Coordinates of C-alpha atoms in Angstrom, one line a residue:
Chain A
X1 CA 0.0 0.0 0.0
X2 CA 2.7 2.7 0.4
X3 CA 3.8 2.4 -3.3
X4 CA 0.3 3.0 -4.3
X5 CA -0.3 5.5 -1.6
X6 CA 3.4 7.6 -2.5
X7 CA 1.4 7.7 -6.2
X8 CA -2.1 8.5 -5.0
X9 CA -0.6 11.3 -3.2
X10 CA 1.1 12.7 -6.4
X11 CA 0.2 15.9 -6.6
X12 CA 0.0 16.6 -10.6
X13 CA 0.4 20.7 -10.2
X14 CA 3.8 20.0 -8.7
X15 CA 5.6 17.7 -11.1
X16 CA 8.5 19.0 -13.0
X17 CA 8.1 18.4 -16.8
X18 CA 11.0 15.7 -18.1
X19 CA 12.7 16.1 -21.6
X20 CA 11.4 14.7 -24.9
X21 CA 13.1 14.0 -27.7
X22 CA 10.9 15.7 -31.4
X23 CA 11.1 11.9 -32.0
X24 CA 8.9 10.4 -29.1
X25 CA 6.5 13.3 -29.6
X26 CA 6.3 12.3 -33.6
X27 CA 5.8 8.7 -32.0
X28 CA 2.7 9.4 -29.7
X29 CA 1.1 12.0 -32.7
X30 CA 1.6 9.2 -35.0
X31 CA 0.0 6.5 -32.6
X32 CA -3.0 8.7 -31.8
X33 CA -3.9 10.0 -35.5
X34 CA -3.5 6.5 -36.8
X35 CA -5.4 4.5 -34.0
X36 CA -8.4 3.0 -35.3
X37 CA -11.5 3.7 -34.1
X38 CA -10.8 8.0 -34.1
X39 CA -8.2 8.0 -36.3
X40 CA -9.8 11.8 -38.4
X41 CA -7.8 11.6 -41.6
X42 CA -6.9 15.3 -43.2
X43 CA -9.6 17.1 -45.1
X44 CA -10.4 17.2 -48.4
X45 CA -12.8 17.4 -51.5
X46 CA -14.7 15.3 -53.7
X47 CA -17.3 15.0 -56.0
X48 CA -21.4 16.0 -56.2
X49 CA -24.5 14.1 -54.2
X50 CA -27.6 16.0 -54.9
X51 CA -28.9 15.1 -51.1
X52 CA -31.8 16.5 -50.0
X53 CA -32.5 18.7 -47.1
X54 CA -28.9 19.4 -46.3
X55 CA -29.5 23.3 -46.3
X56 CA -27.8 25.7 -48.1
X57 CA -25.8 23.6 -50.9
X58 CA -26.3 25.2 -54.4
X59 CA -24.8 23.5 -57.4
X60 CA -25.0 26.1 -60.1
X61 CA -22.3 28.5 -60.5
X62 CA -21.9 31.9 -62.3
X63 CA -20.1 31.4 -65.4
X64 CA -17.1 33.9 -64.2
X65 CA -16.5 31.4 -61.1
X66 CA -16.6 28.3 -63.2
X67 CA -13.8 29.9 -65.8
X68 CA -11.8 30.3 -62.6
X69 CA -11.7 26.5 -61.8
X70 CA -8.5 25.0 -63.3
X71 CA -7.9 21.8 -65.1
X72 CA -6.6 18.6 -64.0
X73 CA -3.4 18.9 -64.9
X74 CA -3.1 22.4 -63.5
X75 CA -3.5 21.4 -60.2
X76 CA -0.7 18.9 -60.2
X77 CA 1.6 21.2 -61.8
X78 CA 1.6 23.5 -59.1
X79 CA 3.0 20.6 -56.6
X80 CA 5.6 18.8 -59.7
X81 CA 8.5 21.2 -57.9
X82 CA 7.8 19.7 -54.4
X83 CA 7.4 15.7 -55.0
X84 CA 8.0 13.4 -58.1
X85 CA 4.2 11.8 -57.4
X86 CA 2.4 13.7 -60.1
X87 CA 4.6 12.9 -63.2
X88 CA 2.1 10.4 -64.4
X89 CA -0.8 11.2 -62.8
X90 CA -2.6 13.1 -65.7
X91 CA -2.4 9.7 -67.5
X92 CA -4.0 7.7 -65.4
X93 CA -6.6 10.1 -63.8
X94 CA -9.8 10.0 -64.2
X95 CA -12.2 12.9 -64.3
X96 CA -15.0 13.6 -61.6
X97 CA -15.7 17.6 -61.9
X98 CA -18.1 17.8 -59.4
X99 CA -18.7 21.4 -58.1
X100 CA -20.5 22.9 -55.1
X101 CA -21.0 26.2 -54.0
X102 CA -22.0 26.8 -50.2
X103 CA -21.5 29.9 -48.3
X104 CA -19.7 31.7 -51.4
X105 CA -17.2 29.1 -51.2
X106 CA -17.1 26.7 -54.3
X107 CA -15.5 23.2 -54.2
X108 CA -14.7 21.4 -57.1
X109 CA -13.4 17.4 -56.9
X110 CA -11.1 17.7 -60.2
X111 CA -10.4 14.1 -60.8
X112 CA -9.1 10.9 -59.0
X113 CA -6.7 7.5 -59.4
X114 CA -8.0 4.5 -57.4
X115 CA -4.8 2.1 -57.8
X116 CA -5.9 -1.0 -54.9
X117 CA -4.5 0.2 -52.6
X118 CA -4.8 4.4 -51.9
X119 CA -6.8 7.1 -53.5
X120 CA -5.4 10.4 -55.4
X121 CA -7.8 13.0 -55.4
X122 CA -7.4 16.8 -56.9
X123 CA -9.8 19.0 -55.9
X124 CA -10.0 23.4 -56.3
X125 CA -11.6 26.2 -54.0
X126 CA -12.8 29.5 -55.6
X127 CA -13.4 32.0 -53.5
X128 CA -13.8 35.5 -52.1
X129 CA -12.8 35.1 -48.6
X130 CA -9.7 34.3 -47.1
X131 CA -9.0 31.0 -46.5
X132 CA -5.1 31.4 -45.7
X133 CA -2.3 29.5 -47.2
X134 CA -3.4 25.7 -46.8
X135 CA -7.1 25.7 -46.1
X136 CA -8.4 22.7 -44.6
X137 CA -12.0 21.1 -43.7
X138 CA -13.6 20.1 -41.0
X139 CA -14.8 16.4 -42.1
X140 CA -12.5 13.4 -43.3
X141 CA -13.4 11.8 -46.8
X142 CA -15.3 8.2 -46.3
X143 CA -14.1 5.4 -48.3
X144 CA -16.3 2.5 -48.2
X145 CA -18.3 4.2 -45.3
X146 CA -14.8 4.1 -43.6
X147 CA -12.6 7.0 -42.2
X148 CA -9.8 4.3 -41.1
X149 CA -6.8 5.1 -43.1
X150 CA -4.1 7.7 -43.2
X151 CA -3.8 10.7 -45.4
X152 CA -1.1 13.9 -46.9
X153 CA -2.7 16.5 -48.3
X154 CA -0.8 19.2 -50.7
X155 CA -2.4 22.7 -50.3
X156 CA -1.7 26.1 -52.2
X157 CA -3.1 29.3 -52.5
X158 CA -3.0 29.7 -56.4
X159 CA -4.0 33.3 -56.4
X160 CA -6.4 35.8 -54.2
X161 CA -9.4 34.1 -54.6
X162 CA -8.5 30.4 -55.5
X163 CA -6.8 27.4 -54.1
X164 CA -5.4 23.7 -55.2
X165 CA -4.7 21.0 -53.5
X166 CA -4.2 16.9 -53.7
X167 CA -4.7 14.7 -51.4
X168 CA -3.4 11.0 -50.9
X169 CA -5.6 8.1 -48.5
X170 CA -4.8 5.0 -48.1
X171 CA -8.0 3.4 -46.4
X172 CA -8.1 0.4 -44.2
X173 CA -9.0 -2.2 -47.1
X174 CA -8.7 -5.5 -44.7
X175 CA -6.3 -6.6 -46.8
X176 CA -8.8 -6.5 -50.0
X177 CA -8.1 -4.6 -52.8
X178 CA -12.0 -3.9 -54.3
X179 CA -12.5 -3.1 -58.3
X180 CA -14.6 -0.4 -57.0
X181 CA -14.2 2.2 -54.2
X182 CA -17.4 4.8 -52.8
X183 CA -16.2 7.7 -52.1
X184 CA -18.3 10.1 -49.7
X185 CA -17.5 13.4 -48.3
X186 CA -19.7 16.0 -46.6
X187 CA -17.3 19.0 -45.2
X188 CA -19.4 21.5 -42.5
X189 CA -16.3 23.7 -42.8
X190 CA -13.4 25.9 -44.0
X191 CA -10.7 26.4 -41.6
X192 CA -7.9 29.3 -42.6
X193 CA -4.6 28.1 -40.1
X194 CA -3.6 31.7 -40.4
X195 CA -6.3 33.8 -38.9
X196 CA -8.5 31.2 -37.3
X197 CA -11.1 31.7 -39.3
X198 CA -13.9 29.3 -40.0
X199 CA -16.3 29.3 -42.5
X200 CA -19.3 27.3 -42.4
X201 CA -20.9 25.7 -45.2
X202 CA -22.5 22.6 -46.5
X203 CA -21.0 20.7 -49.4
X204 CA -22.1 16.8 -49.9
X205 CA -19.8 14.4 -52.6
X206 CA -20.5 11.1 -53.3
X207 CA -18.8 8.9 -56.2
X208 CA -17.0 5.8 -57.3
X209 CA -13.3 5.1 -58.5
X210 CA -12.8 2.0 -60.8
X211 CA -9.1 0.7 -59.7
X212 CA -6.4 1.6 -62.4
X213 CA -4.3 -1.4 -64.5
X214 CA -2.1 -3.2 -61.4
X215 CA 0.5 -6.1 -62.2
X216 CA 1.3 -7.8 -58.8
X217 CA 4.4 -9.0 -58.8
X218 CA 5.9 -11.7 -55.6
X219 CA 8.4 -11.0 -53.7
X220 CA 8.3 -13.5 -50.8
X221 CA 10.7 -11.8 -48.8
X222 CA 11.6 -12.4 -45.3
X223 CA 14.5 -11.4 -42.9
X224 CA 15.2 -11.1 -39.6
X225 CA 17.7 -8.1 -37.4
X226 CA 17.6 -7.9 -33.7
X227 CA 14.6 -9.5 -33.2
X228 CA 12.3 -8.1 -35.8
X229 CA 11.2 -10.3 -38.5
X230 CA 10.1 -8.2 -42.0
X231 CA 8.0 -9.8 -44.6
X232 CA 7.4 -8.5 -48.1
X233 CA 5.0 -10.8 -49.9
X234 CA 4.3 -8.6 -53.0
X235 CA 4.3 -5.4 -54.6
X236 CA 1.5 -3.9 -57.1
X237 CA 3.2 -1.9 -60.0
X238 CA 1.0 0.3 -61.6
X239 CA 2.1 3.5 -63.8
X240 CA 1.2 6.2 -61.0
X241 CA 2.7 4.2 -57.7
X242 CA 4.2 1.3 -56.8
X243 CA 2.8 -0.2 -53.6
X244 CA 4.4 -2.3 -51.4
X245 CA 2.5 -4.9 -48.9
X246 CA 4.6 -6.0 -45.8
X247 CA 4.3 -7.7 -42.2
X248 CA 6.8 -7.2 -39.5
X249 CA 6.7 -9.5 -36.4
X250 CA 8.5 -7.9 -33.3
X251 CA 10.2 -9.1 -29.8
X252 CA 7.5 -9.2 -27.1
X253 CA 8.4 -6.8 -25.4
X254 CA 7.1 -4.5 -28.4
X255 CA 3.5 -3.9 -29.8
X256 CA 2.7 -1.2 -32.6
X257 CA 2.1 1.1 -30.1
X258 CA 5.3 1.4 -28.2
X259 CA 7.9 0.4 -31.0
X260 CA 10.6 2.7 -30.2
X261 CA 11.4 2.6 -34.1
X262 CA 10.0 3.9 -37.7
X263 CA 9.6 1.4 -40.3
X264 CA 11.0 2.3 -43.6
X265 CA 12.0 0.7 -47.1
X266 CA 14.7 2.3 -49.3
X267 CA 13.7 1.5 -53.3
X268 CA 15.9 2.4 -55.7
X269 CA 16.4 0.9 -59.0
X270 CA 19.1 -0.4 -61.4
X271 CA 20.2 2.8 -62.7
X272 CA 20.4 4.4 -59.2
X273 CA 17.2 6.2 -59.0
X274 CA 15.5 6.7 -55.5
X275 CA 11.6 6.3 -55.6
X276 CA 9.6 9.0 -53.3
X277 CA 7.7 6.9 -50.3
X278 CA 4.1 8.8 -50.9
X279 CA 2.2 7.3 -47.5
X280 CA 2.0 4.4 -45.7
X281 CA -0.3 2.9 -43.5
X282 CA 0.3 0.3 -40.6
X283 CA -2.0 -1.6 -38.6
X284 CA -1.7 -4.5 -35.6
X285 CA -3.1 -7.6 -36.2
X286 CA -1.8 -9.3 -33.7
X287 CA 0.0 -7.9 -30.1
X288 CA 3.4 -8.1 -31.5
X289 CA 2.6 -8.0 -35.1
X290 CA 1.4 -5.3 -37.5
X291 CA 1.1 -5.1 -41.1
X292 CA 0.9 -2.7 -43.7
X293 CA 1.7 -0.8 -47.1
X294 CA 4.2 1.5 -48.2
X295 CA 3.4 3.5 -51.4
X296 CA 6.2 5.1 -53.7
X297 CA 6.0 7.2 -57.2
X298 CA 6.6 4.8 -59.9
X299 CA 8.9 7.2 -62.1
X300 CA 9.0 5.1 -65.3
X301 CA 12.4 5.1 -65.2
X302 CA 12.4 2.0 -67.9
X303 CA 13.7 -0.2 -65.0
X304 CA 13.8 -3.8 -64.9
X305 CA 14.6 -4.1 -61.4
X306 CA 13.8 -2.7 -58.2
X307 CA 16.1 -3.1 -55.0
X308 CA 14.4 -2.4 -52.0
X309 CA 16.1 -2.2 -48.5
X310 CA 14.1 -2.5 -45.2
X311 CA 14.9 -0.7 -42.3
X312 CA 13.9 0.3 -38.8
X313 CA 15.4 4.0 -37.5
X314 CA 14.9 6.2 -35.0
X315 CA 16.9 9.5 -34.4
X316 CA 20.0 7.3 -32.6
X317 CA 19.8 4.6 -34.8
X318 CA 18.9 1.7 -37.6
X319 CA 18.8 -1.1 -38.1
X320 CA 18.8 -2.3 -42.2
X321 CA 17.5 -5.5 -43.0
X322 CA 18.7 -7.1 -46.3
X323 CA 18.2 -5.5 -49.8
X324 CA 15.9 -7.6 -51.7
X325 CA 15.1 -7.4 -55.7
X326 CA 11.9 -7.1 -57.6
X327 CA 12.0 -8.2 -61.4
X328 CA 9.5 -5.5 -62.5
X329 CA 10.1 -6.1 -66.1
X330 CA 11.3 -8.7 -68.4
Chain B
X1 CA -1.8 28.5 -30.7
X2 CA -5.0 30.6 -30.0
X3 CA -8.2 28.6 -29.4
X4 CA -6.5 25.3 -29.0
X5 CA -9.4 23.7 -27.1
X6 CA -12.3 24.7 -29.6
X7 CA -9.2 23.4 -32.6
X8 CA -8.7 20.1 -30.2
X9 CA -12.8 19.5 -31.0
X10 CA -12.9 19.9 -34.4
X11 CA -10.4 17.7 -34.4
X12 CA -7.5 20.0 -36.1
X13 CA -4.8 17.4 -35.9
X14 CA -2.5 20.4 -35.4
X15 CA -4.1 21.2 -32.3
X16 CA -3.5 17.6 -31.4
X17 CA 0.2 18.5 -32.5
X18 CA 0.2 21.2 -30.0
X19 CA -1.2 19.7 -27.4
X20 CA 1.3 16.8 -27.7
X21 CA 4.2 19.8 -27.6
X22 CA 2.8 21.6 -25.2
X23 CA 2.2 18.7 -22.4
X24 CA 4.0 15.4 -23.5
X25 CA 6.8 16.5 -21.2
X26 CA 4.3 16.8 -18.4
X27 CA 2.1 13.9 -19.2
X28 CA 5.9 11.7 -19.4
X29 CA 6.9 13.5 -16.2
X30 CA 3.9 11.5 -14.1
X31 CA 3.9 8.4 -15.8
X32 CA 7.5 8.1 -15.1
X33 CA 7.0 9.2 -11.5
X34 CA 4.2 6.4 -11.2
X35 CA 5.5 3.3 -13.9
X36 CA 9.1 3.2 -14.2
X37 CA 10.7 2.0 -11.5
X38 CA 7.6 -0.7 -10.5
X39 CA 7.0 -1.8 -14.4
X40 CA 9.4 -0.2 -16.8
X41 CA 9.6 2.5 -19.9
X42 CA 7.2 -0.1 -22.0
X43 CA 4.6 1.0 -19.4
X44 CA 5.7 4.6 -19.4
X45 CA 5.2 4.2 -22.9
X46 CA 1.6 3.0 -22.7
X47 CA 0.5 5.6 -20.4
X48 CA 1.6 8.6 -22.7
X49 CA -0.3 7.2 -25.7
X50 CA -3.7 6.1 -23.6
X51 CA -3.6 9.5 -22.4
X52 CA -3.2 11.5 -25.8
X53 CA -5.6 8.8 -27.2
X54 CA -8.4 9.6 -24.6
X55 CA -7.6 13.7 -24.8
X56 CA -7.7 13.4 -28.7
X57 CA -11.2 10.8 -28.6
X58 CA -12.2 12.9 -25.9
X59 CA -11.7 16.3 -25.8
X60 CA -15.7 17.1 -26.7
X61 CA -16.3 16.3 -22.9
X62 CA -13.7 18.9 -21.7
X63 CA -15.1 22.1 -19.9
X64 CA -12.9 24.8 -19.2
X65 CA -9.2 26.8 -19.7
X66 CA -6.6 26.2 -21.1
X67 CA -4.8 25.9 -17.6
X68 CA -7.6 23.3 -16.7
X69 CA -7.0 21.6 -19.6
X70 CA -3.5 21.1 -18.4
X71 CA -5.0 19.7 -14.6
X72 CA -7.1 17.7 -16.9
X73 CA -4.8 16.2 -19.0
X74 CA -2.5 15.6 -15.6
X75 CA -5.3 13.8 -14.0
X76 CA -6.0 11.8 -16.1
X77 CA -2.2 11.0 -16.3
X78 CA -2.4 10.1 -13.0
X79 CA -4.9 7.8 -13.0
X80 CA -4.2 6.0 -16.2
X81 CA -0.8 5.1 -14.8
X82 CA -2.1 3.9 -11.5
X83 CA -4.4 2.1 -13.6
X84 CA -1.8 -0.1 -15.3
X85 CA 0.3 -0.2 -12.1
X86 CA -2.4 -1.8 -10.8
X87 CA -3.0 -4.0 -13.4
X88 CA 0.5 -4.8 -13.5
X89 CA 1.1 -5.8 -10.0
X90 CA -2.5 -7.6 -10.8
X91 CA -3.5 -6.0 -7.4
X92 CA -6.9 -5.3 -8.5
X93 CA -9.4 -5.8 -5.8
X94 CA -13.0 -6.1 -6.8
X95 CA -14.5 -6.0 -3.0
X96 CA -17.5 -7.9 -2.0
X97 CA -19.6 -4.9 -0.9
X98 CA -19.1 -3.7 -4.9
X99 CA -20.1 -7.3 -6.6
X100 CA -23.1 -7.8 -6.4
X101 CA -24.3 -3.9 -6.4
X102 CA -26.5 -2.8 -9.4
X103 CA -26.0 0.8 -10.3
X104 CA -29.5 3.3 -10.2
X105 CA -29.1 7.0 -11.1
X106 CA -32.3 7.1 -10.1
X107 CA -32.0 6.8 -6.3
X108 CA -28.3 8.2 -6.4
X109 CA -27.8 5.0 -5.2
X110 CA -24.0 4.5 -7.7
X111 CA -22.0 1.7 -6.0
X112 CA -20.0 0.4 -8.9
X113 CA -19.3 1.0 -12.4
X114 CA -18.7 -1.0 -15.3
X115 CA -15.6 -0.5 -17.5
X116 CA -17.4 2.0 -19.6
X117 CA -18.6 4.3 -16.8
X118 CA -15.5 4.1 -15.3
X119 CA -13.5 5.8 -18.3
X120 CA -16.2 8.4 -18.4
X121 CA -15.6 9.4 -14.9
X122 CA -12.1 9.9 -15.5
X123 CA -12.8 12.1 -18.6
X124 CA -15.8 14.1 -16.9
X125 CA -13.8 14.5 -13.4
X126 CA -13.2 17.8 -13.9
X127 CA -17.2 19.1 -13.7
X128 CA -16.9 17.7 -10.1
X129 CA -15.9 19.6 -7.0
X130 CA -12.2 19.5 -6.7
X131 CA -12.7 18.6 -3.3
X132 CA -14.4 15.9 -4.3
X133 CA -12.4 14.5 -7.9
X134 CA -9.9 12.7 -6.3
X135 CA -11.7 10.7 -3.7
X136 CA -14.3 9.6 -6.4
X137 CA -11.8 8.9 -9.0
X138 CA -9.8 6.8 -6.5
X139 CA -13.5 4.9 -5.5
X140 CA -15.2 5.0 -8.6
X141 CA -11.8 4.4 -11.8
X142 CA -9.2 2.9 -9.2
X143 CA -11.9 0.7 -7.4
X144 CA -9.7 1.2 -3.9
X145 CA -11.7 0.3 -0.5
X146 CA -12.4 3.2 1.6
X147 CA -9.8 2.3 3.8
X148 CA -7.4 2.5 1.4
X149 CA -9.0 5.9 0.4
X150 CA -8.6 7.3 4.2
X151 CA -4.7 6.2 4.1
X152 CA -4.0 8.2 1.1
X153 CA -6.3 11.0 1.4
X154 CA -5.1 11.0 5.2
X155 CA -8.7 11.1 6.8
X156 CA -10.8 8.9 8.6
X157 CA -13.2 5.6 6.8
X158 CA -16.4 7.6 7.7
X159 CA -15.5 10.9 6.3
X160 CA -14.4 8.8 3.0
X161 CA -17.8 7.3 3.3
X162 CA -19.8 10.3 4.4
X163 CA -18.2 12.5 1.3
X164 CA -19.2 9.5 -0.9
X165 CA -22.8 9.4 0.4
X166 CA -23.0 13.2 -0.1
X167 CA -21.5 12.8 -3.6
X168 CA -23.4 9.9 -5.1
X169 CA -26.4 11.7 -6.6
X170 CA -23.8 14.3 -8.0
X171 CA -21.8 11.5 -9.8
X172 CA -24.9 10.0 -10.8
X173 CA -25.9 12.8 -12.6
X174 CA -22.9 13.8 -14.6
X175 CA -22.2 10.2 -15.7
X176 CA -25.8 9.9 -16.4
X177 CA -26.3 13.4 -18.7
X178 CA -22.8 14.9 -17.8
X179 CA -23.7 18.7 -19.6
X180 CA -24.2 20.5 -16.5
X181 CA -21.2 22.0 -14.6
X182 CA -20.9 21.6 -11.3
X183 CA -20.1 22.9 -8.3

């Protein structure tokens, strides 16, 4: 009883705070925003439902907003300088242009790529008011009914009164990769970062993505480093990404949710080019088990082979499993 | 960050961000206090992301500052890692006079709480009486005897069990609708 009595008599307003590292903060953001059953993914657009009685949702516009609306490829084009992701993505995009005005605001879903695995979408704001330098909504995108997932979304301000932006999900699938994905999206509001600003309104988006051409290629890979076992059963190559499926197994004294390192996969290819990790998403499935998927830019390089190095790290150290290769192309 | 609280409801995962900044070295500061030495950093570890998890699933049922969003966040700190010490050391004691209670709102008559209800006190403890949060979260989340209650608050069985008696209904009411402030 005097253990438990020295803690029940802790008193919390008295406590000295102790030192953390950017890294363990990073670790317990992660955790939360990625735990199932809350986990809100960033906020995006999407594309028309004509629902009824959601208010104020108007989907007409004035011919001088519409003109103001850019194209597909303009939206990428704005983030081509930042990330190699876009390159292909006009060619395998397909359009939705689905606009709604609520609140003077008007959101258009430009188009999409459903590739098995994660969902591009590129959607534009027109606008009079200020919604600062990266906007962002109040509601997460549903994928099958589903907020699980993860999410990175690319904002701009493209001029005073308009605004691009991309986003990336990869939903919780269960390990399925449907033909077809519903997509539904129903922001309440605007947020500008900047001023604090919120603008309310009522946009509604509903639609369907038809999964791109994917070759799944095995890889059946499997090594083992300081306890931690990493498998890499396939990869799907498509023209946009390439996605990578893996399972780690790890001491038990670790779970997901305390694993004191990141997981990470090096892929470059014969000619020495590095391929940009996109997201990822990682789930348990058993206490000391998790699995997951890694997605990368496919760059068309022309390769013929992709060598791909696991690895776990933290900011003291890592620990790199052996490099692997995929025959992508004969 | 201006507003962080109304941010942390809407769910801005940048107030989440802050929050994290802001009181990770706090949060770490009890847990170690409570876990280390009695079940090691794993458990340390545990605690920090159970509480950011409940703040962050949470925050809709916080009333207050910013500086009582701090005592919040510490509280329930606190109790989460007592929680899992407990567990640990498997020390949990369900006592005979809880077993075979049912619980009524109704009469005021709350004797023991189910897993559920027990979470929900924690979250809600800060609409009751500070005189009164730490007894009931030690009673109600911990599931300590009133002895045990007496020892650490450092009074005697019957004002443990007087306080309870006056705070039942109380308890009762802000687990049962939980929008009204009290005291």
């Amino acid at each position: 009883m005097d253990e438990l009595k020295k803690m029940l008599q802790l008193n919390v307003d008295e406590i000295e705070p102790e030192k953390v590292s950017r890294f363990e903060k990073k670790r317990v953001l992660q955790f939360v925003l990625q735990k199932k059953k809350n986990h809100s993914m960033k906020y995006i657009a999407a594309s028309c439902l004509l629902a009824g009685g959601i208010g104020s949702t108007a989907v007409f516009l004035s011919p001088t907003i519409a003109s103001h609306i850019p194209l597909a490829n303009q939206i990428v084009e704005y983030f081509k300088g930042e990330t190699s992701q876009f390159q292909y993505f006009e060619d395998y995009a397909t359009g939705i242009d689905a606009i709604q005005e609520s609140n003077g605001i008007t959101i258009e879903i430009v188009d999409a790529i459903y590739d098995g695995t994660t969902v591009t979408l590129t959607f534009a704001i027109e606008t009079e008011k200020d919604l600062g330098e990266h906007p962002s909504f109040d509601k997460p995108i549903k994928i099958n009914g589903e907020i699980e997932g993860s999410s990175v979304t690319w904002t701009k301000k493209r001029s005073d009164t308009s605004y691009v932006g991309v986003i990336t999900l990869t939903p919780e699938l269960n390990g399925r990769s449907p033909r077809t994905v519903k997509l539904t999206w129903n922001p309440r509001s605007v947020w500008n970062h900047d001023t604090n600003e919120n603008f309310e309104g009522d946009w509604a988006y509903e639609f369907h993505l038809k999964k791109i051409d994917v070759k799944g290629i095995k890889a059946n890979y499997r090594d083992s480093k300081n306890g931690f076992t990493i498998f890499v059963p396939s990869l799907d190559i498509t023209g946009y990404t390439i996605n990578l499926h893996y399972k780690i197994q790890m001491p038990s004294n670790y779970a997901l949710y305390n694993l004191p390192y990141v997981t990470g996969f090096d892929v470059k290819d014969e000619f020495g080019n590095t391929y940009e990790m996109i997201t990822n998403l990682t789930g348990s499935t058993t206490k000391h088990a998790a699995k997951g998927s890694f997605t990368f830019a496919n760059i068309q390089s022309g390769t013929k082979e992709l060598i791909i190095t696991p690895k776990l790290y933290n900011d003291n150290e890592e620990i790199i499993f052996d490099s692997f290769e995929v025959t992508i192309s004969k | 960050m201006k507003d962080v609280i109304s941010k942390l409801k809407l769910r801005h995962e940048k107030a989440l961000a802050y929050v994290i900044d802001t009181y990770m070295p706090y949060v770490k500061a009890i847990a170690k206090q409570i876990l280390e030495q009695p079940c090691g950093n794993w458990a340390v570890d545990e605690c920090i992301n159970d509480v950011f998890l409940a703040v962050w699933q949470n925050s809709d049922k916080f009333r207050g500052s910013e500086e009582e969003l701090k005592k919040w966040i510490g509280t329930i700190a606190k109790y989460k890692a007592i929680d899992i010490y407990r567990k640990q050391k498997k020390m949990e004691v369900v006592s005979l006079e809880h077993s075979n209670e049912q619980i009524n709102f109704e009469t005021g008559e709350l004797l023991y709480l189910n897993k559920e209800q027990k979470e929900r006190i924690l979250l809600k403890m800060q609409l009751l009486p500070e005189s009164e949060r730490e007894l009931f979260l030690m009673k109600y989340y911990l599931d300590l005897t009133n002895g045990e209650i007496a020892d650490a608050l450092g009074i005697t069985k019957s004002a443990v069990e007087n306080r309870l008696y006056r705070g039942k209904k109380k308890l009762g009411k802000i687990l049962s609708d939980g929008s009204e402030k009290n005291g």
